[in-house]
Amino acid sequence: MNIVIIGDLILDINNYGTITRLAPEANIPIYNVIETSYKLGGAANVCYNLENLNSNVELVSVIGTDIHSKTLLDELANKKIKHKLFLDEKRKTTQKTRIFKNNNISVRFDIEDTNDISPTIADNIIDYIFYRNKSVNAIIVSDYDKGVVSEYLCRKLISLANDRGIPTFIDPKTKDYEKYKNCFFLKPNLNEMKIMTVQCTTNDIENRLRFLKKSINCKHILLTMGENGMILLENGVKTIINGIKSNNVVDVTGSGDIVISMLVYFFIETGDLLYASKIANSVAAKGIEVLGNYVTTMDDIKEYRHYKIIHDYERDRIVSLSKTKQNIVFTNGCFDILHTAHLKLLQFAKKQGDILVVGLNSDNSIKRLKGENRPINNIEERSVMLSLFDFIDFVIIFNEDTPYTIIRDLKPNVLVKGGDYKIDEVVGNDLVDRVVLFDVIQNKSTTNIITKIKNIN
């Protein structure tokens, strides 16, 4: 995948130390700095996240000639980030300097230049992106209101990208937000969205989000709300993505960068905005538990997929899931050798509500039900396979013969069952509002597949 990132460069300077005494000339603490670190921020941090996921990514921005521009260039070289930086001799390097005491921020001060880049520099950037790059799969605009993403540049970039069918993903700021008109994707946070929609007459979040989508004519919009989750408007269709609460919030710096980088990476890989948004939500929740900008790795992806898998002994997770305000749909089975009838059942189940939870028989449970030669695929194979489907939100592994205890704790709104059952025969029918039966598909079963394989041999 070829991704271009255009936006403001920021150098994060973190000083770690202790307070030794008060200054004699003023009643303020004196910090004894023990260690100083330099980190990439802004568009450079987005680029670093994608670089860490083995993407073919290039950073395009503007840099000055002050002493900190050299530090920033050194950091880009150290991280092996491909970049094309245009020189503006008058521009200061944006610096965010923080002083930490016991891993808590005590002081922050900024040095920055927020003047818009000149039209000449903007034209040079446009020329480089569209006429010197052979192929671009996506463009990320990382706007920190430091002047690189000028209205002139932004409007021209979006127009040319649309002409070429290249999706533009905007991580916005509130200043001059109309410059993002006609973009492919907009990702505001809650505060940014409220400022952008100050003219909207309602306080309802969904209505304000639709107001913003219409006002800038973007195709899709994702509202991030921290631990309260996300709202995705994909072609106008709303999906709520549940938040992931953390008991150990250390630093929210760079969480927006994680969201946009993960989202673009997985959208290009799968073409599925909802799937990409869910992964972005999960990894961003992890990122706030560390100090400074968290950098994503492929291990985060593996952890996300395992996050969807719950064991029946994790009752606290099941009970926590039951408290959601969204409609939960539950279905269950062995899903030993996946086939099209399974997938049609699961897709049908997803349409019955908001969150689809699949109960999955453990290996021991299957052996008791179907004999010692089953399952063909062990529980790790089966659970991971199901977790890879985006329309499945959670997989709960149970060791009992039936999922009655899980249904009792989960409190789903709807039960879906395939096969020749009557509603009063479905396990857990007494615990839910509604039971929906899915018509069995003839001649499609794991047993039939096993029989065919045996006949071949």
Short mmCIF file of C-alpha atoms in Angstrom, two decimals:
data_model
loop_
_atom_site.label_atom_id
_atom_site.label_comp_id
_atom_site.label_asym_id
_atom_site.label_seq_id
_atom_site.Cartn_x
_atom_site.Cartn_y
_atom_site.Cartn_z
CA MET A 1 0.00 0.00 0.00
CA ASN A 2 1.26 3.49 -0.89
CA ILE A 3 0.18 6.18 1.56
CA VAL A 4 1.10 9.86 1.51
CA ILE A 5 0.82 11.87 4.72
CA ILE A 6 0.69 15.66 4.48
CA GLY A 7 0.59 17.81 7.60
CA ASP A 8 2.33 19.72 10.36
CA LEU A 9 5.58 18.45 11.87
CA ILE A 10 5.95 18.61 15.64
CA LEU A 11 8.97 17.86 17.78
CA ASP A 12 8.04 16.61 21.25
CA ILE A 13 10.76 17.42 23.78
CA ASN A 14 10.25 15.56 27.04
CA ASN A 15 12.28 16.41 30.13
CA TYR A 16 12.22 14.04 33.09
CA GLY A 17 13.39 15.20 36.48
CA THR A 18 12.75 16.05 40.10
CA ILE A 19 12.08 19.22 42.09
CA THR A 20 15.15 20.06 44.16
CA ARG A 21 14.25 23.43 45.69
CA LEU A 22 12.45 26.73 45.16
CA ALA A 23 14.01 29.50 43.07
CA PRO A 24 15.30 32.36 45.27
CA GLU A 25 14.19 35.01 42.74
CA ALA A 26 10.59 33.69 42.64
CA ASN A 27 8.45 31.26 44.59
CA ILE A 28 8.57 28.60 41.88
CA PRO A 29 10.07 25.09 41.84
CA ILE A 30 13.42 24.34 40.24
CA TYR A 31 13.42 21.13 38.20
CA ASN A 32 16.61 19.12 38.03
CA VAL A 33 16.36 17.52 34.57
CA ILE A 34 17.83 14.02 34.59
CA GLU A 35 16.90 12.91 31.07
CA THR A 36 15.67 14.53 27.84
CA SER A 37 14.06 12.68 24.93
CA TYR A 38 13.04 13.83 21.46
CA LYS A 39 9.96 12.29 19.84
CA LEU A 40 8.21 12.74 16.51
CA GLY A 41 4.80 14.41 16.78
CA GLY A 42 2.02 15.57 14.49
CA ALA A 43 2.05 14.17 10.95
CA ALA A 44 5.44 12.55 11.65
CA ASN A 45 3.90 10.45 14.43
CA VAL A 46 1.12 9.27 12.11
CA CYS A 47 3.79 8.31 9.59
CA TYR A 48 5.82 6.45 12.21
CA ASN A 49 2.78 4.42 13.24
CA LEU A 50 2.18 3.33 9.65
CA GLU A 51 5.87 2.70 9.04
CA ASN A 52 5.80 0.32 12.01
CA LEU A 53 3.04 -1.65 10.28
CA ASN A 54 5.32 -2.19 7.28
CA SER A 55 3.42 0.25 5.06
CA ASN A 56 4.98 2.02 2.10
CA VAL A 57 4.39 5.48 3.51
CA GLU A 58 5.87 8.89 2.73
CA LEU A 59 5.74 12.05 4.81
CA VAL A 60 5.33 15.33 2.93
CA SER A 61 5.64 18.57 4.89
CA VAL A 62 7.44 21.89 5.38
CA ILE A 63 10.48 22.58 7.56
CA GLY A 64 12.49 25.62 8.61
CA THR A 65 16.20 26.12 9.22
CA ASP A 66 16.34 26.58 13.00
CA ILE A 67 18.37 24.32 15.27
CA HIS A 68 15.40 22.07 16.09
CA SER A 69 14.76 21.33 12.42
CA LYS A 70 18.07 19.42 12.47
CA THR A 71 16.87 17.40 15.49
CA LEU A 72 13.63 16.60 13.69
CA LEU A 73 15.51 15.48 10.57
CA ASP A 74 17.74 13.28 12.70
CA GLU A 75 14.69 11.61 14.28
CA LEU A 76 13.16 10.95 10.85
CA ALA A 77 16.43 9.40 9.72
CA ASN A 78 16.71 7.29 12.89
CA LYS A 79 13.19 5.93 12.33
CA LYS A 80 13.94 5.35 8.62
CA ILE A 81 10.88 7.34 7.60
CA LYS A 82 10.72 8.26 3.93
CA HIS A 83 10.06 12.00 3.62
CA LYS A 84 9.96 14.96 1.27
CA LEU A 85 10.24 18.23 3.16
CA PHE A 86 9.95 21.63 1.51
CA LEU A 87 12.07 24.43 2.90
CA ASP A 88 10.57 27.60 4.38
CA GLU A 89 13.48 29.56 5.84
CA LYS A 90 11.21 31.77 7.94
CA ARG A 91 9.34 28.89 9.59
CA LYS A 92 10.02 27.84 13.17
CA THR A 93 9.99 24.17 14.06
CA THR A 94 6.91 23.49 16.20
CA GLN A 95 8.09 22.29 19.59
CA LYS A 96 6.04 21.00 22.50
CA THR A 97 8.30 20.92 25.53
CA ARG A 98 7.08 19.05 28.59
CA ILE A 99 8.56 18.60 32.04
CA PHE A 100 7.64 15.37 33.82
CA LYS A 101 7.88 14.63 37.52
CA ASN A 102 7.10 11.04 38.54
CA ASN A 103 5.70 10.42 35.03
CA ASN A 104 3.18 13.24 35.43
CA ILE A 105 3.30 16.38 33.30
CA SER A 106 4.10 19.38 35.46
CA VAL A 107 4.80 22.03 32.81
CA ARG A 108 4.36 22.40 29.06
CA PHE A 109 5.39 25.26 26.81
CA ASP A 110 5.20 25.57 23.01
CA ILE A 111 7.23 27.31 20.33
CA GLU A 112 5.46 27.42 16.99
CA ASP A 113 4.70 29.22 13.76
CA THR A 114 1.05 29.05 12.69
CA ASN A 115 1.25 31.20 9.55
CA ASP A 116 -0.03 29.52 6.38
CA ILE A 117 2.58 28.30 3.95
CA SER A 118 2.86 30.32 0.75
CA PRO A 119 0.88 29.32 -2.38
CA THR A 120 4.22 28.63 -4.07
CA ILE A 121 5.20 26.02 -1.51
CA ALA A 122 1.67 24.59 -1.62
CA ASP A 123 1.90 24.24 -5.42
CA ASN A 124 5.26 22.49 -5.07
CA ILE A 125 3.70 20.02 -2.62
CA ILE A 126 0.77 19.37 -4.98
CA ASP A 127 3.14 18.86 -7.90
CA TYR A 128 5.20 16.36 -5.91
CA ILE A 129 2.22 14.33 -4.66
CA PHE A 130 0.24 14.09 -7.89
CA TYR A 131 2.74 14.38 -10.69
CA ARG A 132 5.88 12.76 -9.33
CA ASN A 133 4.40 9.83 -7.40
CA LYS A 134 3.44 6.95 -9.67
CA SER A 135 0.72 5.46 -7.48
CA VAL A 136 -0.99 6.60 -4.28
CA ASN A 137 -3.63 4.47 -2.51
CA ALA A 138 -4.60 7.06 0.09
CA ILE A 139 -3.74 10.53 1.37
CA ILE A 140 -3.85 11.39 5.07
CA VAL A 141 -4.14 15.06 6.01
CA SER A 142 -2.85 15.51 9.56
CA ASP A 143 -3.86 19.07 10.40
CA TYR A 144 -2.58 20.55 13.65
CA ASP A 145 -3.35 24.18 12.74
CA LYS A 146 0.34 25.04 12.36
CA GLY A 147 0.03 26.42 8.83
CA VAL A 148 1.07 23.57 6.54
CA VAL A 149 -2.49 22.52 5.70
CA SER A 150 -3.56 25.90 4.32
CA GLU A 151 -6.98 26.39 2.77
CA TYR A 152 -5.33 26.83 -0.63
CA LEU A 153 -3.42 23.55 -0.32
CA CYS A 154 -6.28 21.58 1.19
CA ARG A 155 -8.93 22.49 -1.38
CA LYS A 156 -6.59 21.83 -4.28
CA LEU A 157 -5.38 18.54 -2.81
CA ILE A 158 -8.89 17.20 -2.20
CA SER A 159 -10.06 18.23 -5.68
CA LEU A 160 -7.15 16.54 -7.47
CA ALA A 161 -7.43 13.43 -5.28
CA ASN A 162 -11.14 13.12 -6.09
CA ASP A 163 -10.40 13.45 -9.82
CA ARG A 164 -7.99 10.52 -9.51
CA GLY A 165 -10.15 8.37 -7.23
CA ILE A 166 -7.71 8.65 -4.31
CA PRO A 167 -9.44 8.69 -0.89
CA THR A 168 -8.49 11.57 1.42
CA PHE A 169 -8.59 10.97 5.18
CA ILE A 170 -8.72 14.16 7.23
CA ASP A 171 -7.68 14.42 10.89
CA PRO A 172 -9.05 17.95 11.35
CA LYS A 173 -8.77 21.04 13.47
CA THR A 174 -11.60 23.51 13.89
CA LYS A 175 -10.02 26.53 12.21
CA ASP A 176 -11.30 27.01 8.63
CA TYR A 177 -12.88 23.55 8.63
CA GLU A 178 -14.74 24.30 5.39
CA LYS A 179 -11.45 23.73 3.58
CA TYR A 180 -12.13 20.00 4.04
CA LYS A 181 -15.18 20.13 1.72
CA ASN A 182 -15.67 17.09 -0.52
CA CYS A 183 -13.11 14.95 1.32
CA PHE A 184 -13.57 11.19 1.44
CA PHE A 185 -13.33 10.78 5.23
CA LEU A 186 -13.36 13.15 8.22
CA LYS A 187 -12.32 12.16 11.76
CA PRO A 188 -13.18 14.84 14.35
CA ASN A 189 -13.21 14.29 18.08
CA LEU A 190 -16.22 15.32 20.15
CA ASN A 191 -14.94 18.78 21.06
CA GLU A 192 -13.92 19.54 17.46
CA MET A 193 -17.30 18.39 16.19
CA LYS A 194 -19.17 20.63 18.64
CA ILE A 195 -17.15 23.69 17.58
CA MET A 196 -17.62 22.90 13.90
CA THR A 197 -21.39 22.58 14.36
CA VAL A 198 -21.97 25.61 16.58
CA GLN A 199 -24.59 26.81 14.07
CA CYS A 200 -26.60 23.59 14.46
CA THR A 201 -29.78 24.18 16.47
CA THR A 202 -29.83 20.80 18.25
CA ASN A 203 -27.64 19.29 20.97
CA ASP A 204 -28.23 15.74 19.73
CA ILE A 205 -24.83 14.28 18.80
CA GLU A 206 -26.06 12.25 15.83
CA ASN A 207 -27.95 15.20 14.33
CA ARG A 208 -24.94 17.47 14.75
CA LEU A 209 -22.73 14.86 13.13
CA ARG A 210 -25.10 14.62 10.17
CA PHE A 211 -25.16 18.43 10.00
CA LEU A 212 -21.36 18.47 9.76
CA LYS A 213 -21.29 15.70 7.14
CA LYS A 214 -23.76 17.61 5.00
CA SER A 215 -22.04 20.98 5.44
CA ILE A 216 -18.68 19.74 4.14
CA ASN A 217 -20.09 17.04 1.85
CA CYS A 218 -17.74 14.28 2.99
CA LYS A 219 -18.57 10.67 2.11
CA HIS A 220 -17.91 9.23 5.55
CA ILE A 221 -17.34 10.60 9.03
CA LEU A 222 -16.05 9.04 12.25
CA LEU A 223 -16.63 10.78 15.56
CA THR A 224 -14.19 9.76 18.32
CA MET A 225 -15.36 10.14 21.92
CA GLY A 226 -12.58 8.65 24.02
CA GLU A 227 -13.77 5.95 26.41
CA ASN A 228 -17.33 6.53 25.17
CA GLY A 229 -16.42 4.99 21.84
CA MET A 230 -17.07 6.15 18.31
CA ILE A 231 -19.91 6.90 15.92
CA LEU A 232 -19.37 5.98 12.28
CA LEU A 233 -21.51 7.46 9.52
CA GLU A 234 -20.70 5.34 6.49
CA ASN A 235 -22.65 6.58 3.49
CA GLY A 236 -25.07 8.07 6.01
CA VAL A 237 -25.64 4.78 7.89
CA LYS A 238 -24.87 5.11 11.62
CA THR A 239 -22.94 2.50 13.58
CA ILE A 240 -22.03 2.90 17.25
CA ILE A 241 -18.67 1.43 18.26
CA ASN A 242 -18.54 0.75 21.98
CA GLY A 243 -15.83 2.41 24.03
CA ILE A 244 -13.18 0.48 25.91
CA LYS A 245 -12.76 1.80 29.44
CA SER A 246 -9.30 1.85 30.97
CA ASN A 247 -8.48 1.92 34.66
CA ASN A 248 -4.97 3.11 33.93
CA VAL A 249 -5.12 6.27 31.81
CA VAL A 250 -1.59 7.70 31.75
CA ASP A 251 -1.37 9.97 28.71
CA VAL A 252 -3.81 10.65 25.84
CA THR A 253 -1.10 12.25 23.69
CA GLY A 254 -1.18 10.90 20.13
CA SER A 255 -4.36 8.83 20.48
CA GLY A 256 -5.89 10.61 17.49
CA ASP A 257 -2.79 9.76 15.45
CA ILE A 258 -3.24 6.08 16.33
CA VAL A 259 -6.88 6.14 15.20
CA ILE A 260 -6.21 7.70 11.80
CA SER A 261 -3.17 5.54 11.06
CA MET A 262 -4.83 2.24 12.03
CA LEU A 263 -8.04 3.16 10.26
CA VAL A 264 -6.34 3.98 6.95
CA TYR A 265 -4.09 0.93 7.11
CA PHE A 266 -6.97 -1.50 7.52
CA PHE A 267 -9.31 0.31 5.16
CA ILE A 268 -6.75 -0.05 2.37
CA GLU A 269 -6.17 -3.68 3.33
CA THR A 270 -9.85 -4.70 3.57
CA GLY A 271 -12.02 -1.92 2.11
CA ASP A 272 -14.13 -2.19 5.28
CA LEU A 273 -14.48 1.09 7.22
CA LEU A 274 -16.33 -0.49 10.15
CA TYR A 275 -13.71 -3.18 10.66
CA ALA A 276 -10.94 -0.58 10.39
CA SER A 277 -12.69 1.70 12.90
CA LYS A 278 -13.09 -1.10 15.44
CA ILE A 279 -9.41 -1.96 15.33
CA ALA A 280 -8.49 1.73 15.60
CA ASN A 281 -10.76 2.05 18.63
CA SER A 282 -9.16 -0.94 20.34
CA VAL A 283 -5.53 0.05 19.79
CA ALA A 284 -6.13 3.71 20.73
CA ALA A 285 -7.54 2.52 24.08
CA LYS A 286 -4.30 0.67 24.67
CA GLY A 287 -2.20 3.69 23.67
CA ILE A 288 -3.49 5.92 26.47
CA GLU A 289 -2.02 3.56 29.06
CA VAL A 290 1.58 4.54 28.28
CA LEU A 291 3.49 7.79 28.67
CA GLY A 292 4.01 9.80 25.48
CA ASN A 293 3.10 8.91 21.91
CA TYR A 294 2.29 5.21 21.66
CA VAL A 295 3.57 3.55 18.48
CA THR A 296 1.54 0.71 17.01
CA THR A 297 2.96 -2.69 16.08
CA MET A 298 1.63 -5.84 14.41
CA ASP A 299 1.30 -7.31 17.92
CA ASP A 300 -1.52 -4.80 18.54
CA ILE A 301 -3.46 -6.35 15.67
CA LYS A 302 -3.04 -9.83 17.09
CA GLU A 303 -4.17 -8.63 20.51
CA TYR A 304 -7.26 -6.98 19.03
CA ARG A 305 -8.34 -10.21 17.40
CA HIS A 306 -7.87 -12.07 20.68
CA TYR A 307 -9.77 -9.28 22.53
CA LYS A 308 -12.92 -10.41 20.72
CA ILE A 309 -12.56 -13.88 22.25
CA ILE A 310 -14.01 -14.37 25.75
CA HIS A 311 -13.92 -17.52 27.89
CA ASP A 312 -16.93 -18.54 30.00
CA TYR A 313 -14.87 -18.18 33.17
CA GLU A 314 -14.39 -14.46 32.41
CA ARG A 315 -17.80 -13.71 33.88
CA ASP A 316 -16.91 -10.07 34.59
CA ARG A 317 -16.38 -9.41 30.88
CA ILE A 318 -19.66 -11.11 29.99
CA VAL A 319 -21.59 -9.16 32.64
CA SER A 320 -19.89 -5.92 31.52
CA LEU A 321 -20.94 -6.58 27.94
CA SER A 322 -24.53 -7.14 29.08
CA LYS A 323 -24.75 -3.53 30.31
CA THR A 324 -24.56 -2.03 26.83
CA LYS A 325 -27.57 -0.03 25.63
CA GLN A 326 -27.36 -1.67 22.21
CA ASN A 327 -29.32 -4.76 21.17
CA ILE A 328 -27.30 -7.95 21.66
CA VAL A 329 -27.89 -10.94 19.39
CA PHE A 330 -26.68 -14.37 20.51
CA THR A 331 -26.25 -17.55 18.53
CA ASN A 332 -24.15 -20.61 19.20
CA GLY A 333 -22.66 -23.72 17.67
CA CYS A 334 -19.54 -25.85 17.20
CA PHE A 335 -18.45 -24.25 13.90
CA ASP A 336 -15.96 -27.06 13.43
CA ILE A 337 -15.42 -26.87 9.67
CA LEU A 338 -16.78 -23.53 8.51
CA HIS A 339 -19.00 -23.58 5.43
CA THR A 340 -21.43 -21.26 3.64
CA ALA A 341 -24.43 -22.31 5.72
CA HIS A 342 -22.56 -21.19 8.85
CA LEU A 343 -21.73 -17.83 7.28
CA LYS A 344 -25.29 -17.22 6.10
CA LEU A 345 -26.59 -18.01 9.59
CA LEU A 346 -24.10 -15.63 11.21
CA GLN A 347 -24.77 -12.83 8.72
CA PHE A 348 -28.52 -13.31 9.26
CA ALA A 349 -27.99 -13.14 13.03
CA LYS A 350 -26.02 -9.88 12.77
CA LYS A 351 -28.97 -8.24 11.02
CA GLN A 352 -31.21 -8.92 14.03
CA GLY A 353 -29.49 -6.36 16.26
CA ASP A 354 -26.38 -4.31 16.92
CA ILE A 355 -23.85 -6.61 18.61
CA LEU A 356 -23.45 -10.22 17.53
CA VAL A 357 -22.08 -12.60 20.16
CA VAL A 358 -21.33 -16.16 19.08
CA GLY A 359 -21.26 -18.91 21.69
CA LEU A 360 -18.67 -21.52 20.74
CA ASN A 361 -18.50 -25.05 22.20
CA SER A 362 -15.09 -25.90 23.68
CA ASP A 363 -13.23 -29.03 22.50
CA ASN A 364 -14.37 -30.98 25.56
CA SER A 365 -17.96 -29.88 25.06
CA ILE A 366 -17.89 -31.10 21.45
CA LYS A 367 -16.34 -34.43 22.40
CA ARG A 368 -19.19 -35.07 24.85
CA LEU A 369 -21.78 -34.13 22.22
CA LYS A 370 -20.28 -35.61 19.05
CA GLY A 371 -17.70 -38.20 20.11
CA GLU A 372 -13.96 -38.51 20.69
CA ASN A 373 -13.03 -37.94 17.04
CA ARG A 374 -14.40 -34.41 17.10
CA PRO A 375 -13.67 -31.57 16.78
CA ILE A 376 -11.62 -31.60 13.61
CA ASN A 377 -10.31 -28.09 14.34
CA ASN A 378 -9.33 -27.25 17.91
CA ILE A 379 -10.74 -24.35 19.91
CA GLU A 380 -7.92 -21.96 19.02
CA GLU A 381 -8.41 -22.53 15.30
CA ARG A 382 -12.19 -22.19 15.52
CA SER A 383 -12.28 -19.14 17.80
CA VAL A 384 -9.65 -17.18 15.86
CA MET A 385 -11.37 -18.03 12.57
CA LEU A 386 -14.67 -16.63 13.82
CA SER A 387 -13.03 -13.55 15.36
CA LEU A 388 -11.65 -12.57 11.95
CA PHE A 389 -15.15 -11.92 10.60
CA ASP A 390 -16.04 -8.27 11.10
CA PHE A 391 -19.76 -8.95 11.49
CA ILE A 392 -18.98 -11.00 14.61
CA ASP A 393 -18.35 -8.71 17.59
CA PHE A 394 -17.47 -11.26 20.27
CA VAL A 395 -16.90 -15.01 20.57
CA ILE A 396 -17.61 -16.64 23.95
CA ILE A 397 -16.14 -20.10 24.48
CA PHE A 398 -18.19 -22.31 26.82
CA ASN A 399 -17.35 -25.70 28.30
CA GLU A 400 -20.83 -26.81 29.27
CA ASP A 401 -23.13 -28.81 27.01
CA THR A 402 -25.42 -25.80 26.48
CA PRO A 403 -24.87 -22.02 26.62
CA TYR A 404 -27.66 -21.44 29.15
CA THR A 405 -25.37 -19.90 31.81
CA ILE A 406 -23.81 -17.55 29.27
CA ILE A 407 -27.22 -16.43 28.02
CA ARG A 408 -28.31 -15.80 31.62
CA ASP A 409 -25.27 -13.61 32.32
CA LEU A 410 -25.12 -11.92 28.91
CA LYS A 411 -28.83 -11.02 28.82
CA PRO A 412 -29.10 -10.81 25.02
CA ASN A 413 -32.18 -9.27 23.42
CA VAL A 414 -32.41 -11.82 20.62
CA LEU A 415 -31.54 -15.50 20.22
CA VAL A 416 -30.95 -16.85 16.70
CA LYS A 417 -30.98 -20.59 16.08
CA GLY A 418 -30.56 -22.57 12.88
CA GLY A 419 -32.10 -25.98 12.19
CA ASP A 420 -35.39 -27.75 12.81
CA TYR A 421 -36.24 -26.32 16.21
CA LYS A 422 -39.40 -25.02 17.76
CA ILE A 423 -39.00 -21.79 19.70
CA ASP A 424 -39.76 -23.44 23.04
CA GLU A 425 -36.99 -25.99 22.35
CA VAL A 426 -34.25 -23.37 21.97
CA VAL A 427 -31.97 -23.21 25.01
CA GLY A 428 -32.40 -19.88 26.78
CA ASN A 429 -35.70 -18.93 25.13
CA ASP A 430 -37.06 -18.06 28.58
CA LEU A 431 -34.30 -15.47 29.11
CA VAL A 432 -34.72 -13.27 26.03
CA ASP A 433 -37.22 -10.93 24.41
CA ARG A 434 -37.22 -12.66 21.05
CA VAL A 435 -36.16 -15.94 19.40
CA VAL A 436 -35.57 -15.97 15.64
CA LEU A 437 -35.23 -19.23 13.70
CA PHE A 438 -33.02 -19.48 10.63
CA ASP A 439 -34.12 -21.97 7.98
CA VAL A 440 -31.68 -24.85 7.67
CA ILE A 441 -29.80 -25.08 4.37
CA GLN A 442 -30.09 -28.63 3.06
CA ASN A 443 -27.01 -30.79 2.47
CA LYS A 444 -24.70 -28.26 4.15
CA SER A 445 -23.10 -29.59 7.33
CA THR A 446 -19.74 -30.40 8.86
CA THR A 447 -20.75 -34.08 9.01
CA ASN A 448 -21.35 -34.15 5.24
CA ILE A 449 -17.95 -32.57 4.61
CA ILE A 450 -16.22 -35.13 6.84
CA THR A 451 -18.04 -37.96 5.03
CA LYS A 452 -16.92 -36.66 1.61
CA ILE A 453 -13.32 -36.47 2.78
CA LYS A 454 -13.48 -40.06 4.10
CA ASN A 455 -14.94 -41.28 0.78
CA ILE A 456 -12.07 -39.63 -1.13
CA ASN A 457 -9.58 -41.56 0.95
#
